[in-house]
PDB file of N, CA and C in Angstrom:
ATOM      1  N   LYS A1312     168.277 147.356  60.271  1.00 38.00           N
ATOM      2  CA  LYS A1312     168.940 147.923  61.284  1.00 38.00           C
ATOM      3  C   LYS A1312     169.237 147.156  62.615  1.00 38.00           C
ATOM      4  N   PHE A1313     170.510 147.101  62.995  1.00 45.00           N
ATOM      5  CA  PHE A1313     170.770 146.427  64.309  1.00 45.00           C
ATOM      6  C   PHE A1313     170.460 147.295  65.619  1.00 45.00           C
ATOM      7  N   VAL A1314     170.111 146.559  66.724  1.00 49.00           N
ATOM      8  CA  VAL A1314     169.859 147.383  67.917  1.00 49.00           C
ATOM      9  C   VAL A1314     171.021 147.907  68.381  1.00 49.00           C
ATOM     10  N   LEU A1315     172.209 147.071  68.386  1.00 53.00           N
ATOM     11  CA  LEU A1315     173.422 147.845  68.761  1.00 53.00           C
ATOM     12  C   LEU A1315     174.406 148.122  67.899  1.00 53.00           C
ATOM     13  N   GLU A1316     174.637 149.346  67.600  1.00 54.00           N
ATOM     14  CA  GLU A1316     175.670 149.779  66.788  1.00 54.00           C
ATOM     15  C   GLU A1316     176.946 150.630  67.561  1.00 54.00           C
ATOM     16  N   ASN A1317     178.077 150.501  66.945  1.00 54.00           N
ATOM     17  CA  ASN A1317     178.885 151.221  67.425  1.00 54.00           C
ATOM     18  C   ASN A1317     179.075 152.533  66.848  1.00 54.00           C
ATOM     19  N   ASP A1318     180.155 153.355  67.271  1.00 57.00           N
ATOM     20  CA  ASP A1318     179.987 154.844  66.610  1.00 57.00           C
ATOM     21  C   ASP A1318     180.337 154.859  65.052  1.00 57.00           C
ATOM     22  N   TYR A1319     180.574 153.806  64.425  1.00 57.00           N
ATOM     23  CA  TYR A1319     180.735 153.585  62.998  1.00 57.00           C
ATOM     24  C   TYR A1319     179.470 153.143  62.287  1.00 57.00           C
ATOM     25  N   GLY A1320     178.666 152.840  63.104  1.00 56.00           N
ATOM     26  CA  GLY A1320     177.362 152.394  62.545  1.00 56.00           C
ATOM     27  C   GLY A1320     177.376 150.714  62.274  1.00 56.00           C
ATOM     28  N   GLU A1321     178.255 150.131  62.858  1.00 58.00           N
ATOM     29  CA  GLU A1321     178.422 148.782  62.533  1.00 58.00           C
ATOM     30  C   GLU A1321     177.768 148.091  63.896  1.00 58.00           C
ATOM     31  N   GLN A1322     177.362 146.891  63.368  1.00 56.00           N
ATOM     32  CA  GLN A1322     176.736 145.812  64.482  1.00 56.00           C
ATOM     33  C   GLN A1322     177.779 145.590  65.488  1.00 56.00           C
ATOM     34  N   ASP A1323     177.425 145.734  66.735  1.00 57.00           N
ATOM     35  CA  ASP A1323     178.263 145.805  67.910  1.00 57.00           C
ATOM     36  C   ASP A1323     177.684 144.703  68.979  1.00 57.00           C
ATOM     37  N   ARG A1324     177.868 143.231  68.897  1.00 57.00           N
ATOM     38  CA  ARG A1324     177.346 142.418  70.021  1.00 57.00           C
ATOM     39  C   ARG A1324     177.980 142.349  71.175  1.00 57.00           C
ATOM     40  N   TYR A1325     179.269 142.972  71.314  1.00 58.00           N
ATOM     41  CA  TYR A1325     180.118 143.033  72.176  1.00 58.00           C
ATOM     42  C   TYR A1325     179.879 144.433  73.192  1.00 58.00           C
ATOM     43  N   ASN A1326     178.935 144.994  73.146  1.00 60.00           N
ATOM     44  CA  ASN A1326     178.505 146.135  73.720  1.00 60.00           C
ATOM     45  C   ASN A1326     178.891 145.819  75.272  1.00 60.00           C
ATOM     46  N   GLU A1327     179.476 146.748  75.941  1.00 68.00           N
ATOM     47  CA  GLU A1327     179.951 146.609  77.371  1.00 68.00           C
ATOM     48  C   GLU A1327     178.537 146.461  78.381  1.00 68.00           C
ATOM     49  N   VAL A1328     177.466 147.013  77.910  1.00 72.00           N
ATOM     50  CA  VAL A1328     176.272 146.896  78.690  1.00 72.00           C
ATOM     51  C   VAL A1328     175.786 145.540  78.803  1.00 72.00           C
ATOM     52  N   ILE A1329     176.009 144.879  77.550  1.00 75.00           N
ATOM     53  CA  ILE A1329     175.449 143.361  77.494  1.00 75.00           C
ATOM     54  C   ILE A1329     176.262 142.374  78.370  1.00 75.00           C
ATOM     55  N   PHE A1330     177.730 142.731  78.483  1.00 77.00           N
ATOM     56  CA  PHE A1330     178.312 141.939  79.320  1.00 77.00           C
ATOM     57  C   PHE A1330     178.244 142.269  80.903  1.00 77.00           C
ATOM     58  N   LYS A1331     177.956 143.458  81.175  1.00 84.00           N
ATOM     59  CA  LYS A1331     177.631 143.784  82.518  1.00 84.00           C
ATOM     60  C   LYS A1331     176.339 143.151  82.912  1.00 84.00           C
ATOM     61  N   TYR A1332     175.527 143.322  82.067  1.00 84.00           N
ATOM     62  CA  TYR A1332     174.249 142.469  82.503  1.00 84.00           C
ATOM     63  C   TYR A1332     174.287 141.169  82.656  1.00 84.00           C
ATOM     64  N   ALA A1333     175.097 140.381  81.573  1.00 84.00           N
ATOM     65  CA  ALA A1333     175.367 138.970  81.817  1.00 84.00           C
ATOM     66  C   ALA A1333     176.032 138.724  83.128  1.00 84.00           C
ATOM     67  N   GLU A1334     177.012 139.539  83.372  1.00 90.00           N
ATOM     68  CA  GLU A1334     177.764 139.415  84.577  1.00 90.00           C
ATOM     69  C   GLU A1334     176.932 139.442  85.762  1.00 90.00           C
ATOM     70  N   VAL A1335     176.007 140.614  85.893  1.00 93.00           N
ATOM     71  CA  VAL A1335     175.046 140.422  87.061  1.00 93.00           C
ATOM     72  C   VAL A1335     174.210 139.252  87.121  1.00 93.00           C
ATOM     73  N   VAL A1336     173.705 138.947  86.017  1.00 92.00           N
ATOM     74  CA  VAL A1336     172.834 137.766  86.140  1.00 92.00           C
ATOM     75  C   VAL A1336     173.494 136.348  86.751  1.00 92.00           C
ATOM     76  N   ARG A1337     174.880 136.234  86.417  1.00 92.00           N
ATOM     77  CA  ARG A1337     175.773 135.224  86.598  1.00 92.00           C
ATOM     78  C   ARG A1337     175.835 135.337  88.132  1.00 92.00           C
ATOM     79  N   GLU A1338     176.274 136.537  88.669  1.00 96.00           N
ATOM     80  CA  GLU A1338     176.578 136.945  90.166  1.00 96.00           C
ATOM     81  C   GLU A1338     175.256 136.538  90.905  1.00 96.00           C
ATOM     82  N   LEU A1339     174.074 137.056  90.415  1.00 96.00           N
ATOM     83  CA  LEU A1339     172.868 136.657  91.297  1.00 96.00           C
ATOM     84  C   LEU A1339     172.606 135.273  91.365  1.00 96.00           C
ATOM     85  N   GLY A1340     172.637 134.355  90.184  1.00 95.00           N
ATOM     86  CA  GLY A1340     172.516 132.975  90.233  1.00 95.00           C
ATOM     87  C   GLY A1340     173.598 132.278  91.212  1.00 95.00           C
ATOM     88  N   ALA A1341     174.628 132.655  91.113  1.00 96.00           N
ATOM     89  CA  ALA A1341     175.637 132.311  92.193  1.00 96.00           C
ATOM     90  C   ALA A1341     175.178 132.451  93.748  1.00 96.00           C
ATOM     91  N   LYS A1342     174.753 133.750  93.948  1.00 98.00           N
ATOM     92  CA  LYS A1342     174.612 134.271  95.227  1.00 98.00           C
ATOM     93  C   LYS A1342     173.268 133.412  95.652  1.00 98.00           C
ATOM     94  N   TYR A1343     172.225 133.219  94.849  1.00 97.00           N
ATOM     95  CA  TYR A1343     171.007 132.641  95.373  1.00 97.00           C
ATOM     96  C   TYR A1343     170.861 131.252  94.922  1.00 97.00           C
ATOM     97  N   ASN A1344     171.974 130.563  94.582  1.00 95.00           N
ATOM     98  CA  ASN A1344     171.873 129.155  94.112  1.00 95.00           C
ATOM     99  C   ASN A1344     171.096 128.866  93.001  1.00 95.00           C
ATOM    100  N   ILE A1345     170.859 129.633  92.138  1.00 94.00           N
ATOM    101  CA  ILE A1345     169.907 129.534  91.100  1.00 94.00           C
ATOM    102  C   ILE A1345     170.860 129.155  89.582  1.00 94.00           C
ATOM    103  N   PRO A1346     170.541 128.049  89.070  1.00 93.00           N
ATOM    104  CA  PRO A1346     171.221 127.587  87.870  1.00 93.00           C
ATOM    105  C   PRO A1346     170.800 128.807  86.768  1.00 93.00           C
ATOM    106  N   VAL A1347     172.019 129.194  86.192  1.00 93.00           N
ATOM    107  CA  VAL A1347     171.960 130.278  84.953  1.00 93.00           C
ATOM    108  C   VAL A1347     172.579 129.453  83.814  1.00 93.00           C
ATOM    109  N   LEU A1348     171.807 129.800  82.589  1.00 90.00           N
ATOM    110  CA  LEU A1348     172.333 129.228  81.366  1.00 90.00           C
ATOM    111  C   LEU A1348     172.833 130.479  80.645  1.00 90.00           C
ATOM    112  N   ASP A1349     174.172 130.454  80.483  1.00 86.00           N
ATOM    113  CA  ASP A1349     174.895 131.509  79.586  1.00 86.00           C
ATOM    114  C   ASP A1349     175.041 130.826  78.375  1.00 86.00           C
ATOM    115  N   PHE A1350     174.488 131.239  77.473  1.00 80.00           N
ATOM    116  CA  PHE A1350     174.454 130.886  76.065  1.00 80.00           C
ATOM    117  C   PHE A1350     175.875 130.879  75.460  1.00 80.00           C
ATOM    118  N   TRP A1351     176.516 132.011  75.863  1.00 72.00           N
ATOM    119  CA  TRP A1351     177.834 132.153  75.036  1.00 72.00           C
ATOM    120  C   TRP A1351     178.736 131.201  75.834  1.00 72.00           C
ATOM    121  N   VAL A1352     178.984 131.089  77.072  1.00 75.00           N
ATOM    122  CA  VAL A1352     179.937 130.319  77.881  1.00 75.00           C
ATOM    123  C   VAL A1352     179.568 128.776  77.686  1.00 75.00           C
ATOM    124  N   GLU A1353     178.364 128.354  77.697  1.00 72.00           N
ATOM    125  CA  GLU A1353     177.973 127.055  77.628  1.00 72.00           C
ATOM    126  C   GLU A1353     177.853 126.585  76.377  1.00 72.00           C
ATOM    127  N   GLY A1354     178.055 127.273  75.163  1.00 62.00           N
ATOM    128  CA  GLY A1354     178.249 126.794  74.023  1.00 62.00           C
ATOM    129  C   GLY A1354     176.895 126.943  73.122  1.00 62.00           C
ATOM    130  N   GLY A1355     177.011 126.636  71.867  1.00 60.00           N
ATOM    131  CA  GLY A1355     175.795 126.413  71.046  1.00 60.00           C
ATOM    132  C   GLY A1355     175.582 127.824  70.279  1.00 60.00           C
ATOM    133  N   ILE A1356     175.562 128.884  70.882  1.00 62.00           N
ATOM    134  CA  ILE A1356     175.223 130.331  70.496  1.00 62.00           C
ATOM    135  C   ILE A1356     176.716 130.957  70.197  1.00 62.00           C
ATOM    136  N   VAL A1357     176.649 131.274  68.873  1.00 63.00           N
ATOM    137  CA  VAL A1357     178.168 131.854  68.447  1.00 63.00           C
ATOM    138  C   VAL A1357     177.897 133.284  68.048  1.00 63.00           C
ATOM    139  N   PRO A1358     178.415 134.285  68.848  1.00 58.00           N
ATOM    140  CA  PRO A1358     178.011 135.672  68.653  1.00 58.00           C
ATOM    141  C   PRO A1358     178.456 136.187  67.255  1.00 58.00           C
ATOM    142  N   ASP A1359     179.344 135.716  66.532  1.00 60.00           N
ATOM    143  CA  ASP A1359     179.798 135.864  65.270  1.00 60.00           C
ATOM    144  C   ASP A1359     178.951 135.517  64.200  1.00 60.00           C
ATOM    145  N   VAL A1360     178.119 134.700  64.495  1.00 71.00           N
ATOM    146  CA  VAL A1360     177.375 133.984  63.264  1.00 71.00           C
ATOM    147  C   VAL A1360     175.850 134.745  63.105  1.00 71.00           C
ATOM    148  N   GLU A1361     175.816 135.396  61.987  1.00 74.00           N
ATOM    149  CA  GLU A1361     174.784 136.345  61.681  1.00 74.00           C
ATOM    150  C   GLU A1361     173.441 135.587  61.581  1.00 74.00           C
ATOM    151  N   ASP A1362     173.263 134.364  61.138  1.00 82.00           N
ATOM    152  CA  ASP A1362     172.198 133.738  61.063  1.00 82.00           C
ATOM    153  C   ASP A1362     171.322 133.300  62.323  1.00 82.00           C
ATOM    154  N   GLN A1363     172.227 133.546  63.512  1.00 81.00           N
ATOM    155  CA  GLN A1363     171.567 133.283  64.704  1.00 81.00           C
ATOM    156  C   GLN A1363     170.990 134.282  65.488  1.00 81.00           C
ATOM    157  N   PHE A1364     171.035 135.449  64.768  1.00 80.00           N
ATOM    158  CA  PHE A1364     170.432 136.693  65.316  1.00 80.00           C
ATOM    159  C   PHE A1364     169.712 137.392  64.418  1.00 80.00           C
ATOM    160  N   VAL A1365     168.640 138.333  64.691  1.00 82.00           N
ATOM    161  CA  VAL A1365     167.814 138.959  63.986  1.00 82.00           C
ATOM    162  C   VAL A1365     168.296 140.430  63.873  1.00 82.00           C
ATOM    163  N   ASP A1366     169.044 140.758  65.038  1.00 75.00           N
ATOM    164  CA  ASP A1366     169.418 142.257  65.375  1.00 75.00           C
ATOM    165  C   ASP A1366     170.506 142.427  65.958  1.00 75.00           C
ATOM    166  N   GLY A1367     171.409 141.399  66.050  1.00 71.00           N
ATOM    167  CA  GLY A1367     172.634 141.505  66.794  1.00 71.00           C
ATOM    168  C   GLY A1367     172.540 141.035  68.165  1.00 71.00           C
ATOM    169  N   ILE A1368     171.319 140.996  68.854  1.00 76.00           N
ATOM    170  CA  ILE A1368     171.100 140.651  70.146  1.00 76.00           C
ATOM    171  C   ILE A1368     169.995 139.524  70.388  1.00 76.00           C
ATOM    172  N   HIS A1369     168.693 139.688  69.690  1.00 82.00           N
ATOM    173  CA  HIS A1369     167.749 138.773  69.772  1.00 82.00           C
ATOM    174  C   HIS A1369     168.181 137.660  68.727  1.00 82.00           C
ATOM    175  N   PHE A1370     167.450 136.307  69.162  1.00 85.00           N
ATOM    176  CA  PHE A1370     167.675 135.272  68.368  1.00 85.00           C
ATOM    177  C   PHE A1370     166.865 135.031  67.129  1.00 85.00           C
ATOM    178  N   SER A1371     167.306 134.560  66.244  1.00 89.00           N
ATOM    179  CA  SER A1371     166.461 134.359  64.985  1.00 89.00           C
ATOM    180  C   SER A1371     165.841 133.099  65.040  1.00 89.00           C
ATOM    181  N   ALA A1372     165.184 132.303  64.190  1.00 92.00           N
ATOM    182  CA  ALA A1372     164.644 130.973  64.269  1.00 92.00           C
ATOM    183  C   ALA A1372     165.752 129.998  64.674  1.00 92.00           C
ATOM    184  N   LYS A1373     166.859 130.335  63.995  1.00 90.00           N
ATOM    185  CA  LYS A1373     167.860 129.205  64.075  1.00 90.00           C
ATOM    186  C   LYS A1373     168.635 129.326  65.424  1.00 90.00           C
ATOM    187  N   GLY A1374     168.756 130.574  65.921  1.00 87.00           N
ATOM    188  CA  GLY A1374     169.158 130.844  67.334  1.00 87.00           C
ATOM    189  C   GLY A1374     168.433 130.402  68.236  1.00 87.00           C
ATOM    190  N   ASN A1375     167.186 130.523  68.386  1.00 91.00           N
ATOM    191  CA  ASN A1375     166.128 130.107  69.062  1.00 91.00           C
ATOM    192  C   ASN A1375     166.267 128.598  69.134  1.00 91.00           C
ATOM    193  N   GLU A1376     166.392 127.973  67.997  1.00 91.00           N
ATOM    194  CA  GLU A1376     166.355 126.396  68.045  1.00 91.00           C
ATOM    195  C   GLU A1376     167.366 126.035  68.938  1.00 91.00           C
ATOM    196  N   ILE A1377     168.774 126.562  68.753  1.00 87.00           N
ATOM    197  CA  ILE A1377     169.993 126.197  69.253  1.00 87.00           C
ATOM    198  C   ILE A1377     169.652 126.694  70.932  1.00 87.00           C
ATOM    199  N   ALA A1378     169.095 127.739  71.233  1.00 88.00           N
ATOM    200  CA  ALA A1378     168.724 128.197  72.591  1.00 88.00           C
ATOM    201  C   ALA A1378     167.906 127.169  73.168  1.00 88.00           C
ATOM    202  N   ALA A1379     167.056 126.491  72.686  1.00 89.00           N
ATOM    203  CA  ALA A1379     165.796 125.667  73.085  1.00 89.00           C
ATOM    204  C   ALA A1379     166.591 124.365  73.611  1.00 89.00           C
ATOM    205  N   LYS A1380     167.364 124.012  72.577  1.00 88.00           N
ATOM    206  CA  LYS A1380     168.076 122.662  72.808  1.00 88.00           C
ATOM    207  C   LYS A1380     169.049 122.726  74.130  1.00 88.00           C
ATOM    208  N   LEU A1381     169.832 123.912  74.131  1.00 88.00           N
ATOM    209  CA  LEU A1381     170.621 124.137  75.398  1.00 88.00           C
ATOM    210  C   LEU A1381     169.802 124.263  76.758  1.00 88.00           C
ATOM    211  N   LEU A1382     168.601 124.951  76.609  1.00 89.00           N
ATOM    212  CA  LEU A1382     167.548 125.129  77.737  1.00 89.00           C
ATOM    213  C   LEU A1382     167.004 123.972  78.243  1.00 89.00           C
ATOM    214  N   ILE A1383     166.638 122.866  77.322  1.00 88.00           N
ATOM    215  CA  ILE A1383     166.304 121.537  77.576  1.00 88.00           C
ATOM    216  C   ILE A1383     167.295 120.744  78.358  1.00 88.00           C
ATOM    217  N   GLU A1384     168.740 120.869  77.765  1.00 88.00           N
ATOM    218  CA  GLU A1384     169.674 120.001  78.571  1.00 88.00           C
ATOM    219  C   GLU A1384     169.868 120.782  79.758  1.00 88.00           C
ATOM    220  N   LYS A1385     169.918 121.900  79.855  1.00 89.00           N
ATOM    221  CA  LYS A1385     170.279 122.411  81.380  1.00 89.00           C
ATOM    222  C   LYS A1385     169.096 122.090  82.221  1.00 89.00           C
ATOM    223  N   LEU A1386     167.906 122.203  81.814  1.00 89.00           N
ATOM    224  CA  LEU A1386     166.838 121.836  82.782  1.00 89.00           C
ATOM    225  C   LEU A1386     166.807 120.251  83.171  1.00 89.00           C
ATOM    226  N   GLY A1387     167.226 119.576  82.225  1.00 88.00           N
ATOM    227  CA  GLY A1387     167.405 118.172  82.419  1.00 88.00           C
ATOM    228  C   GLY A1387     168.436 117.839  83.497  1.00 88.00           C
ATOM    229  N   LYS A1388     169.447 118.602  83.244  1.00 90.00           N
ATOM    230  CA  LYS A1388     170.735 118.447  84.315  1.00 90.00           C
ATOM    231  C   LYS A1388     170.417 118.872  85.516  1.00 90.00           C
ATOM    232  N   GLU A1389     169.758 120.132  85.595  1.00 90.00           N
ATOM    233  CA  GLU A1389     169.651 120.615  86.999  1.00 90.00           C
ATOM    234  C   GLU A1389     168.377 120.392  87.663  1.00 90.00           C
ATOM    235  N   TYR A1390     167.245 119.906  86.809  1.00 86.00           N
ATOM    236  CA  TYR A1390     165.960 119.569  87.472  1.00 86.00           C
ATOM    237  C   TYR A1390     165.357 118.252  87.256  1.00 86.00           C
ATOM    238  N   GLY A1391     166.223 117.383  86.515  1.00 84.00           N
ATOM    239  CA  GLY A1391     165.780 116.117  85.848  1.00 84.00           C
ATOM    240  C   GLY A1391     164.970 115.383  86.896  1.00 84.00           C
ATOM    241  N   HIS A1392     165.415 115.262  88.075  1.00 79.00           N
ATOM    242  CA  HIS A1392     164.931 114.537  89.173  1.00 79.00           C
ATOM    243  C   HIS A1392     163.538 115.003  89.454  1.00 79.00           C
ATOM    244  N   LEU A1393     162.931 116.191  89.084  1.00 77.00           N
ATOM    245  CA  LEU A1393     161.792 116.541  89.337  1.00 77.00           C
ATOM    246  C   LEU A1393     160.662 116.097  88.231  1.00 77.00           C
ATOM    247  N   ALA A1394     161.267 115.725  87.171  1.00 70.00           N
ATOM    248  CA  ALA A1394     160.474 115.387  86.012  1.00 70.00           C
ATOM    249  C   ALA A1394     159.547 114.392  86.358  1.00 70.00           C
ATOM    250  N   LEU A1395     158.397 114.254  85.779  1.00 62.00           N
ATOM    251  CA  LEU A1395     157.351 113.380  86.021  1.00 62.00           C
ATOM    252  C   LEU A1395     157.060 112.933  84.549  1.00 62.00           C
ATOM    253  N   SER A1396     156.720 111.444  84.577  1.00 60.00           N
ATOM    254  CA  SER A1396     156.794 110.677  83.281  1.00 60.00           C
ATOM    255  C   SER A1396     155.425 111.416  82.796  1.00 60.00           C
ATOM    256  N   GLN A1397     155.242 111.557  81.380  1.00 58.00           N
ATOM    257  CA  GLN A1397     154.160 112.316  80.722  1.00 58.00           C
ATOM    258  C   GLN A1397     153.042 111.164  80.776  1.00 58.00           C
ATOM    259  N   GLU A1398     153.535 110.037  80.949  1.00 60.00           N
ATOM    260  CA  GLU A1398     152.326 108.949  80.946  1.00 60.00           C
ATOM    261  C   GLU A1398     151.345 109.145  82.147  1.00 60.00           C
ATOM    262  N   LYS A1399     151.877 109.768  83.233  1.00 63.00           N
ATOM    263  CA  LYS A1399     151.268 109.865  84.353  1.00 63.00           C
ATOM    264  C   LYS A1399     150.463 111.258  84.398  1.00 63.00           C
ATOM    265  N   TRP A1400     150.582 112.169  83.456  1.00 63.00           N
ATOM    266  CA  TRP A1400     149.931 113.406  83.554  1.00 63.00           C
ATOM    267  C   TRP A1400     148.506 113.262  83.459  1.00 63.00           C
ATOM    268  N   LYS A1401     147.555 113.972  83.942  1.00 69.00           N
ATOM    269  CA  LYS A1401     146.254 113.972  83.633  1.00 69.00           C
ATOM    270  C   LYS A1401     145.852 115.188  83.393  1.00 69.00           C
ATOM    271  N   TYR A1402     145.419 115.565  82.075  1.00 72.00           N
ATOM    272  CA  TYR A1402     145.006 116.754  81.531  1.00 72.00           C
ATOM    273  C   TYR A1402     143.542 117.106  81.726  1.00 72.00           C
ATOM    274  N   PRO A1403     143.139 118.038  82.169  1.00 72.00           N
ATOM    275  CA  PRO A1403     141.674 118.510  82.317  1.00 72.00           C
ATOM    276  C   PRO A1403     141.056 118.580  80.951  1.00 72.00           C
ATOM    277  N   ASN A1404     139.726 118.326  81.165  1.00 74.00           N
ATOM    278  CA  ASN A1404     138.914 118.540  79.908  1.00 74.00           C
ATOM    279  C   ASN A1404     138.688 119.737  79.565  1.00 74.00           C
ATOM    280  N   PHE A1405     139.536 120.806  78.689  1.00 76.00           N
ATOM    281  CA  PHE A1405     139.456 122.118  78.582  1.00 76.00           C
ATOM    282  C   PHE A1405     138.205 122.643  77.821  1.00 76.00           C
ATOM    283  N   THR A1406     137.659 121.624  76.977  1.00 77.00           N
ATOM    284  CA  THR A1406     136.329 121.988  76.431  1.00 77.00           C
ATOM    285  C   THR A1406     135.352 122.194  77.483  1.00 77.00           C
ATOM    286  N   ALA A1407     135.178 121.167  78.327  1.00 74.00           N
ATOM    287  CA  ALA A1407     134.174 121.523  79.446  1.00 74.00           C
ATOM    288  C   ALA A1407     134.389 122.430  80.287  1.00 74.00           C
ATOM    289  N   LEU A1408     135.716 122.954  80.530  1.00 72.00           N
ATOM    290  CA  LEU A1408     135.882 124.115  81.050  1.00 72.00           C
ATOM    291  C   LEU A1408     135.346 125.452  80.442  1.00 72.00           C
ATOM    292  N   TYR A1409     135.541 125.356  79.097  1.00 72.00           N
ATOM    293  CA  TYR A1409     135.322 126.526  78.378  1.00 72.00           C
ATOM    294  C   TYR A1409     133.804 126.646  77.966  1.00 72.00           C
ATOM    295  N   GLU A1410     133.154 125.483  78.190  1.00 70.00           N
ATOM    296  CA  GLU A1410     131.665 125.508  78.008  1.00 70.00           C
ATOM    297  C   GLU A1410     130.991 125.969  79.376  1.00 70.00           C
ATOM    298  N   GLN A1411     131.609 126.176  80.374  1.00 61.00           N
ATOM    299  CA  GLN A1411     131.127 126.439  81.592  1.00 61.00           C
ATOM    300  C   GLN A1411     131.041 127.962  81.631  1.00 61.00           C
TER     301      GLN A1411
END
């Protein structure tokens, strides 16, 4: 069963509540200068493709894979200047922390 259904019991990803929610998120992003990743507008996620969703709104494994790629691209574009080379990272000894 799908999360969103219209009056005829059919899957309805175009529910006006979803669009209002997305619109408010975009408005808040613009107001506070926070980058927003709109999966439908920026491409990759196609609402008409069944195998990208498990229930009409939540991503399937394939949908999550596409979303992750879009998110990585967006983060690189918006915050790439903040990235540190992984070679410079120093990881704590979690075993020692756990044993304490």
